[in-house]
């Protein structure tokens, strides 16, 4: 039987896991699925079909703020406006790109870059 990949979960390294969880829940609409450790050093969140895990700097081999992920969505402009309202650090505003996506990018409080894109024909 051929192996079929069914999902991929990025893990972002953060300095303060409590602050990072709050950012993803309150600014982006994610739901906390679990915390691990006492005090927590690892957490899992989801929104719709997208999962993101967070790991506390020191419990990871990576430095906080070095992550870069892309999330595909059905639209980006509404989320962009929401991020602006919430004071999220926008790196690149929404634009139709020559590679067929309309996307924008922002930083979480630790400097990890999150790109959100949709089909350029969907606005």
CSV table of C-alpha atoms in Angstrom, one decimal:
chain,number,residue,atom,x,y,z
A,1,UNK,CA,0.0,0.0,0.0
A,2,UNK,CA,1.3,3.4,-0.9
A,3,UNK,CA,1.8,5.8,2.0
A,4,UNK,CA,-0.5,8.8,1.8
A,5,UNK,CA,0.3,12.0,3.8
A,6,UNK,CA,-2.8,13.3,5.5
A,7,UNK,CA,-1.7,16.3,7.5
A,8,UNK,CA,1.3,18.4,8.6
A,9,UNK,CA,1.5,20.3,11.9
A,10,UNK,CA,4.1,23.0,12.2
A,11,UNK,CA,5.7,23.6,15.6
A,12,UNK,CA,6.6,27.2,16.4
A,13,UNK,CA,9.2,28.0,19.1
A,14,UNK,CA,8.1,30.8,21.4
A,15,UNK,CA,9.5,32.6,24.4
A,16,UNK,CA,6.3,32.7,26.5
A,17,UNK,CA,3.9,29.9,25.7
A,18,UNK,CA,1.1,31.5,27.7
A,19,UNK,CA,1.4,34.8,25.7
A,20,UNK,CA,1.7,32.8,22.4
A,21,UNK,CA,-1.4,30.8,23.1
A,22,UNK,CA,-3.4,33.9,23.9
A,23,UNK,CA,-2.2,35.5,20.6
A,24,UNK,CA,-3.4,32.6,18.5
A,25,UNK,CA,-6.7,32.3,20.3
A,26,UNK,CA,-7.7,36.0,20.6
A,27,UNK,CA,-6.2,37.3,17.4
A,28,UNK,CA,-6.6,34.4,15.0
A,29,UNK,CA,-9.5,32.4,16.4
A,30,UNK,CA,-7.6,29.2,17.2
A,31,UNK,CA,-8.9,26.8,19.9
A,32,UNK,CA,-6.5,25.4,22.5
A,33,UNK,CA,-6.5,21.6,22.3
A,34,UNK,CA,-4.0,20.7,24.9
A,35,UNK,CA,-1.1,21.9,27.2
A,36,UNK,CA,1.7,19.6,28.1
A,37,UNK,CA,4.1,20.0,31.1
A,38,UNK,CA,3.8,21.6,34.5
A,39,UNK,CA,4.2,24.5,33.9
A,40,UNK,CA,3.3,24.0,30.2
A,41,UNK,CA,6.2,24.0,27.7
A,42,UNK,CA,4.2,22.6,24.7
A,43,UNK,CA,0.7,23.3,23.4
A,44,UNK,CA,-1.5,22.3,20.5
A,45,UNK,CA,-4.1,24.5,18.9
A,46,UNK,CA,-6.4,24.3,15.9
A,47,UNK,CA,-8.7,26.4,13.7
A,48,UNK,CA,-10.8,24.6,11.2
A,49,UNK,CA,-8.5,22.0,9.5
A,50,UNK,CA,-5.3,23.8,10.5
A,51,UNK,CA,-3.2,22.6,13.6
A,52,UNK,CA,-0.3,24.5,15.0
A,53,UNK,CA,1.8,23.4,17.9
A,54,UNK,CA,3.9,25.7,20.2
A,55,UNK,CA,7.0,24.9,22.1
A,56,UNK,CA,8.7,26.9,24.8
A,57,UNK,CA,12.2,28.1,23.9
A,58,UNK,CA,14.6,26.0,26.0
A,59,UNK,CA,12.4,22.9,25.5
A,60,UNK,CA,13.2,23.2,21.7
A,61,UNK,CA,16.4,23.0,19.7
A,62,UNK,CA,15.2,26.1,17.8
A,63,UNK,CA,15.4,29.7,18.8
A,64,UNK,CA,12.1,31.6,19.2
A,65,UNK,CA,11.1,33.7,16.3
A,66,UNK,CA,12.8,31.6,13.6
A,67,UNK,CA,9.6,29.9,12.2
A,68,UNK,CA,7.9,30.7,8.9
A,69,UNK,CA,4.7,28.9,8.0
A,70,UNK,CA,2.0,29.3,5.3
A,71,UNK,CA,-1.7,28.7,6.0
A,72,UNK,CA,-4.0,28.3,3.0
A,73,UNK,CA,-7.5,29.8,3.4
A,74,UNK,CA,-10.7,30.6,1.5
A,75,UNK,CA,-10.0,34.3,1.8
A,76,UNK,CA,-7.4,36.7,3.3
A,77,UNK,CA,-8.8,40.2,3.4
A,78,UNK,CA,-11.2,39.8,6.3
A,79,UNK,CA,-8.5,38.2,8.4
A,80,UNK,CA,-6.1,41.0,7.4
A,81,UNK,CA,-8.6,43.6,8.6
A,82,UNK,CA,-9.0,41.7,11.9
A,83,UNK,CA,-5.3,41.5,12.4
A,84,UNK,CA,-4.9,45.2,11.7
A,85,UNK,CA,-7.6,46.0,14.3
A,86,UNK,CA,-5.9,43.8,16.8
A,87,UNK,CA,-2.5,45.5,16.3
A,88,UNK,CA,-0.8,42.4,14.8
A,89,UNK,CA,2.6,43.2,13.3
A,90,UNK,CA,1.9,43.0,9.5
A,91,UNK,CA,5.0,42.2,7.4
A,92,UNK,CA,3.4,42.3,3.9
A,93,UNK,CA,-0.1,43.5,3.1
A,94,UNK,CA,-2.5,41.5,1.0
A,95,UNK,CA,-1.7,41.4,-2.7
A,96,UNK,CA,-2.3,39.2,-5.7
A,97,UNK,CA,0.9,37.4,-6.4
A,98,UNK,CA,2.3,36.2,-9.8
A,99,UNK,CA,2.3,32.6,-8.3
A,100,UNK,CA,-1.5,32.6,-8.2
A,101,UNK,CA,-2.1,33.4,-4.5
A,102,UNK,CA,-3.5,36.4,-2.8
A,103,UNK,CA,-1.6,36.5,0.5
A,104,UNK,CA,-0.3,38.6,3.4
A,105,UNK,CA,2.2,37.9,6.2
A,106,UNK,CA,2.4,38.9,9.8
A,107,UNK,CA,4.6,38.2,12.8
A,108,UNK,CA,3.5,36.6,16.1
A,109,UNK,CA,4.8,38.2,19.3
A,110,UNK,CA,8.0,36.1,19.1
A,111,UNK,CA,8.8,37.1,15.5
A,112,UNK,CA,7.6,33.9,13.8
A,113,UNK,CA,6.3,34.8,10.3
A,114,UNK,CA,2.8,33.5,9.4
A,115,UNK,CA,1.7,33.8,5.8
A,116,UNK,CA,-2.0,33.4,4.9
A,117,UNK,CA,-3.0,32.9,1.3
A,118,UNK,CA,-5.9,32.0,-0.9
A,119,UNK,CA,-6.5,31.5,-4.6
A,120,UNK,CA,-6.0,34.9,-6.2
A,121,UNK,CA,-9.4,34.7,-7.9
A,122,UNK,CA,-11.0,34.7,-4.5
A,123,UNK,CA,-11.2,38.1,-2.9
